[in-house]
Amino acid sequence: GVVAEEQRAAPGANIVALHSLARTMPRLAARALALIASAQAFYLPGVAPRDYMDSDKVEIRVHKLSSPRTHLPFDYYSLPFCRPDNLVKQAENLGEVLHGAVIQNSPYEVFMGRSEFRIACRVELTKAQKITLSQRVRQDYRVHLIMDNLPAATKMIAEMADGTKKDMYDRGFRLGFLGSKDIPGTEPTKPYVNNHLRFIVKYHRSDTFPGSRIVGFEVEAYSVKHTYEGQWDEKSPKLTSVPLRPDLAPMLAWSNEIVYTYDVVWEHSPIAWASRWDLYLYMGDDQVHWFSILNSLVIVLLLSGIVAMIMVRTLRRDLAEYNSVEEKEELLEESGWKLVHAD
């Protein structure tokens, strides 16, 4: 009787299950379509090219401060630079996330195709900020920026052994320099800060895609002691040091205030987007990072020593057990995998 009741109940249960499945199928189909649509709209920075139309905003992000002397990186905003209203961390690719890079937004406003001069901000320095800024300049720190997943580079002209000249590039740009007799308007050994940046953005256009693609990001850094009329007006400051001239005095790092400015220059380039990283193969920074090499060697030796110590202790314990008298008597009663050696 029980078996008959179960057989009669089974068709009803199957009908209920089919009915619930029929109701959930439209929901599953809708979710699958939504996932497909989102996957088609997903953009992976650095892998797929991005097309910019005229007057589109191009983001410039700040990365870090690094020095070939100390090998100790610092956060960009650890120095008295211009800050945006809201700081946002923006890692562009998986490599930056795994590397632990702190990528943040910047106050620089750059628009596609617009060559213009802008005032970033005016910063009043405290005594501690003056000391820190002067120290970073003396330690030869460089500033690293990122545009469209491309790191900023400084162009140099190097003379080869055969007398020919070749374009070389360094990542980032110098925070400042020390004065010398060879630099007009400077006092020897005093630190000067580069407070004016010229962004040279190279773009590529083709009939195969709309708009323009960024294929190069160069920065030229200058030190200019800006002057202005009357009191500083945040909304419409009036600089008397514009346009920039070679006779302008450089900006001392030990100053009460610093006015930061920048201008943008757009240059058409025949370089395709797929080849835009080729210029970074000609980097001029050939200094050996001894600190990093020594750190890696110490870690490898330490881990190798730990593994060797564990293996030696394990082998000694096993040999001591096999050579003991009591173990020899128990060998006759061995079972399991230990009997394999006797086969």
XYZ file of C-alpha atoms in Angstrom:
343
model
C 0.000 0.000 0.000
C 2.867 2.343 0.819
C 4.556 1.599 -2.499
C 1.358 2.298 -4.399
C 0.917 5.639 -2.570
C 4.498 6.661 -3.490
C 3.925 5.723 -7.125
C 0.740 7.788 -7.199
C 2.496 10.757 -5.548
C 5.507 10.692 -7.874
C 3.705 12.031 -10.983
C 2.307 14.929 -8.974
C 5.757 15.846 -7.626
C 7.218 15.745 -11.113
C 4.501 18.068 -12.379
C 5.240 20.577 -9.560
C 8.997 20.439 -10.311
C 8.429 21.014 -14.015
C 6.108 23.914 -13.255
C 8.680 25.631 -10.973
C 11.420 25.049 -13.562
C 9.253 26.621 -16.261
C 8.775 29.685 -14.083
C 12.507 30.102 -13.355
C 13.681 29.627 -16.945
C 12.778 33.175 -18.097
C 14.653 34.630 -15.115
C 17.759 32.576 -15.864
C 17.620 33.579 -19.531
C 17.329 37.268 -18.599
C 20.328 37.035 -16.249
C 22.379 35.270 -18.923
C 21.583 38.015 -21.430
C 22.533 40.673 -18.893
C 25.902 38.978 -18.254
C 26.581 38.753 -21.990
C 25.762 42.441 -22.447
C 28.013 43.465 -19.557
C 30.832 41.299 -20.899
C 30.619 43.024 -24.271
C 30.782 46.442 -22.600
C 33.684 45.532 -20.299
C 36.928 47.417 -20.949
C 40.283 46.169 -19.668
C 42.717 49.124 -19.457
C 46.055 48.569 -21.140
C 44.793 45.654 -23.245
C 42.182 47.244 -25.497
C 42.844 50.647 -27.095
C 40.746 53.605 -26.142
C 39.540 56.064 -28.760
C 39.291 59.749 -27.813
C 37.124 62.182 -29.671
C 37.949 65.894 -29.882
C 37.556 67.716 -26.529
C 37.238 64.434 -24.600
C 38.848 64.604 -21.163
C 42.100 62.683 -20.832
C 42.890 61.601 -17.289
C 46.356 62.114 -15.820
C 47.047 60.036 -12.754
C 49.886 60.302 -10.268
C 51.934 57.286 -9.276
C 54.901 57.765 -6.936
C 58.245 59.406 -6.227
C 61.353 57.292 -6.771
C 65.087 57.848 -6.566
C 68.022 55.886 -8.056
C 70.034 56.761 -4.955
C 67.826 55.754 -2.041
C 65.553 53.182 -3.821
C 62.827 54.159 -1.339
C 59.550 55.189 -3.021
C 57.253 57.802 -1.541
C 53.645 58.692 -2.135
C 53.146 61.503 -4.618
C 51.092 63.596 -2.236
C 53.701 63.337 0.533
C 55.128 66.548 -0.973
C 53.327 69.909 -1.239
C 51.807 69.411 -4.687
C 48.413 70.478 -5.985
C 45.609 68.187 -4.847
C 42.186 67.482 -6.353
C 39.078 68.035 -4.281
C 38.615 64.279 -3.744
C 41.488 61.804 -3.791
C 40.582 58.517 -5.486
C 42.846 55.489 -5.879
C 42.615 54.259 -9.463
C 44.698 51.217 -10.423
C 44.485 50.719 -14.179
C 45.535 47.095 -14.611
C 46.138 43.867 -12.700
C 49.907 44.362 -12.680
C 49.572 47.622 -10.740
C 47.308 45.921 -8.201
C 49.710 43.005 -7.677
C 52.679 45.370 -7.501
C 50.962 47.411 -4.805
C 51.194 50.641 -6.797
C 49.208 53.569 -5.413
C 47.623 55.233 -8.450
C 45.613 58.363 -7.634
C 43.829 61.081 -9.532
C 45.368 64.492 -10.153
C 44.149 68.088 -10.558
C 45.488 68.313 -14.132
C 42.748 68.920 -16.707
C 43.673 67.809 -20.214
C 41.270 67.670 -23.160
C 41.874 65.912 -26.453
C 43.297 68.249 -29.086
C 43.388 71.358 -26.860
C 46.804 73.011 -26.522
C 46.526 75.434 -23.641
C 48.276 76.923 -20.591
C 46.748 76.400 -17.157
C 47.454 77.303 -13.559
C 47.261 74.268 -11.294
C 47.346 75.956 -7.888
C 49.345 78.010 -5.421
C 50.732 76.246 -2.345
C 52.016 77.900 0.822
C 54.782 75.830 2.402
C 55.415 75.214 6.072
C 58.912 74.802 7.476
C 58.583 71.001 7.570
C 57.421 70.941 3.941
C 60.368 73.104 2.890
C 62.794 70.711 4.558
C 61.178 67.637 3.022
C 60.992 69.147 -0.462
C 64.623 70.289 -0.369
C 65.736 66.879 0.864
C 63.881 65.038 -1.929
C 65.465 67.322 -4.538
C 68.948 66.660 -3.149
C 68.254 62.921 -3.242
C 67.458 63.166 -6.972
C 63.847 62.025 -6.751
C 61.755 61.646 -9.890
C 58.007 62.116 -10.300
C 55.952 59.457 -12.109
C 52.672 60.196 -13.870
C 50.386 58.011 -15.990
C 48.182 58.899 -18.963
C 46.069 56.276 -20.742
C 48.097 53.550 -19.011
C 51.347 55.061 -20.375
C 53.993 56.227 -17.882
C 55.412 59.688 -18.366
C 58.842 59.822 -19.997
C 61.538 62.465 -20.325
C 63.233 62.689 -23.698
C 67.009 63.062 -23.863
C 69.506 63.185 -26.714
C 72.472 60.894 -26.096
C 75.667 60.894 -28.121
C 76.851 57.415 -29.069
C 80.444 56.186 -29.308
C 80.494 56.584 -33.089
C 79.457 60.230 -32.822
C 75.818 59.742 -33.797
C 72.985 61.085 -31.674
C 70.115 58.949 -30.444
C 66.908 59.715 -28.566
C 66.853 58.176 -25.098
C 64.078 58.211 -22.520
C 63.876 58.200 -18.740
C 60.749 57.270 -16.833
C 59.198 60.182 -15.015
C 60.761 63.618 -14.671
C 63.103 65.185 -12.159
C 61.539 66.776 -9.109
C 64.182 69.495 -9.195
C 67.883 70.165 -9.468
C 70.791 71.688 -7.583
C 72.085 75.051 -8.675
C 75.520 75.446 -10.189
C 77.676 77.994 -11.975
C 76.709 76.465 -15.312
C 72.995 77.175 -14.791
C 72.178 80.895 -15.129
C 70.276 82.505 -12.286
C 71.029 79.778 -9.729
C 73.208 79.632 -6.648
C 75.527 76.626 -6.278
C 74.318 73.666 -4.137
C 70.893 75.232 -3.527
C 67.833 73.086 -4.430
C 65.354 74.271 -7.061
C 61.983 72.681 -7.799
C 60.389 72.114 -11.213
C 57.000 73.777 -10.863
C 56.007 74.044 -14.542
C 55.245 70.954 -16.632
C 54.836 70.716 -20.369
C 52.823 67.672 -21.398
C 53.705 66.560 -24.914
C 50.981 64.108 -25.901
C 51.417 62.145 -29.123
C 48.314 60.775 -30.802
C 47.640 58.537 -33.794
C 44.720 58.665 -36.212
C 43.583 56.175 -38.814
C 40.603 55.378 -40.979
C 40.191 52.019 -39.233
C 38.903 53.549 -35.971
C 37.107 56.725 -34.925
C 38.809 59.519 -33.024
C 42.419 59.417 -31.838
C 44.579 57.063 -29.797
C 47.315 58.186 -27.431
C 50.671 56.649 -28.345
C 53.137 58.822 -26.419
C 53.348 60.819 -23.181
C 56.414 63.020 -22.680
C 56.985 65.593 -19.952
C 59.335 68.555 -19.960
C 59.888 70.038 -16.505
C 60.894 73.667 -15.897
C 61.658 75.734 -12.837
C 59.998 79.161 -12.978
C 59.545 81.715 -10.238
C 56.058 82.925 -11.062
C 54.966 86.427 -10.145
C 51.458 87.864 -10.066
C 49.672 91.177 -9.677
C 48.460 92.239 -6.239
C 46.930 89.626 -3.970
C 46.466 86.058 -5.149
C 42.995 85.456 -6.584
C 42.014 81.787 -6.677
C 39.324 82.305 -9.303
C 41.244 84.448 -11.788
C 44.922 84.864 -10.895
C 46.939 87.240 -13.064
C 50.458 85.991 -13.646
C 53.067 88.469 -14.856
C 55.558 85.688 -15.659
C 53.500 84.422 -18.615
C 54.457 83.721 -21.363
C 57.492 81.865 -20.094
C 60.842 83.353 -20.972
C 64.433 82.140 -20.590
C 65.320 85.154 -18.440
C 62.889 84.182 -15.657
C 64.490 83.165 -12.371
C 64.113 79.527 -11.238
C 61.985 78.488 -8.255
C 63.802 77.816 -4.998
C 62.594 74.786 -3.080
C 63.041 76.769 0.135
C 60.307 79.301 -0.648
C 57.252 80.432 1.229
C 54.954 79.727 -1.716
C 55.061 77.859 -5.028
C 52.796 78.456 -8.015
C 52.355 75.279 -10.108
C 51.493 75.616 -13.801
C 51.352 73.366 -16.847
C 50.696 73.494 -20.566
C 49.687 70.841 -23.095
C 51.098 70.278 -26.581
C 49.540 67.767 -29.008
C 51.647 66.127 -31.708
C 50.516 63.728 -34.409
C 52.538 60.516 -34.555
C 52.756 57.729 -37.154
C 53.324 55.176 -34.374
C 50.495 52.661 -34.076
C 48.860 51.903 -30.743
C 50.345 48.385 -30.675
C 53.892 49.808 -30.901
C 53.603 52.668 -28.438
C 55.636 50.851 -25.768
C 58.675 50.449 -28.037
C 60.264 53.735 -26.972
C 60.483 52.506 -23.366
C 63.013 49.929 -24.566
C 65.504 52.771 -24.968
C 65.593 53.819 -21.349
C 68.710 55.671 -20.250
C 68.553 54.601 -16.597
C 71.255 51.924 -16.447
C 71.987 52.057 -12.730
C 72.171 48.707 -10.976
C 69.726 48.329 -8.097
C 72.124 46.695 -5.651
C 69.675 46.967 -2.778
C 67.020 44.958 -4.642
C 69.561 42.350 -5.752
C 70.912 41.940 -2.218
C 67.394 41.692 -0.813
C 66.505 38.919 -3.288
C 69.719 36.985 -2.529
C 69.116 37.151 1.221
C 65.547 35.859 0.836
C 66.661 32.974 -1.434
C 69.479 31.955 0.941
C 67.205 32.154 3.974
C 64.486 29.997 2.419
C 67.063 27.491 1.112
C 68.593 27.208 4.574
C 65.215 26.582 6.198
C 64.353 23.819 3.694
C 67.792 22.203 4.078
C 67.532 22.258 7.871
C 64.114 20.584 7.808
C 65.347 17.863 5.426
C 68.488 17.148 7.501
C 66.507 16.843 10.725
C 63.993 14.517 9.072
C 66.718 12.277 7.603
C 68.612 12.091 10.895
C 65.496 11.066 12.781
C 64.626 8.370 10.229
C 68.187 6.973 10.204
C 68.296 6.887 13.989
C 65.041 4.960 14.098
C 66.144 2.413 11.472
C 69.538 1.793 13.147
C 68.217 1.238 16.678
C 68.111 -2.300 18.119
C 64.443 -2.191 18.949
C 63.593 -1.180 15.422
C 65.535 -4.151 14.032
C 63.382 -6.542 16.069
C 60.222 -4.808 14.880
C 61.221 -5.081 11.227
C 59.947 -8.653 11.228
C 56.472 -7.385 12.009
C 56.418 -4.614 9.406
C 53.339 -4.223 7.296
C 52.002 -1.931 4.639
C 54.255 0.161 2.408
C 57.405 -0.844 4.334
C 57.183 -4.384 2.906
C 57.665 -3.090 -0.640
C 61.482 -3.055 -0.301
C 61.476 -6.821 0.358
C 59.620 -7.690 -2.885
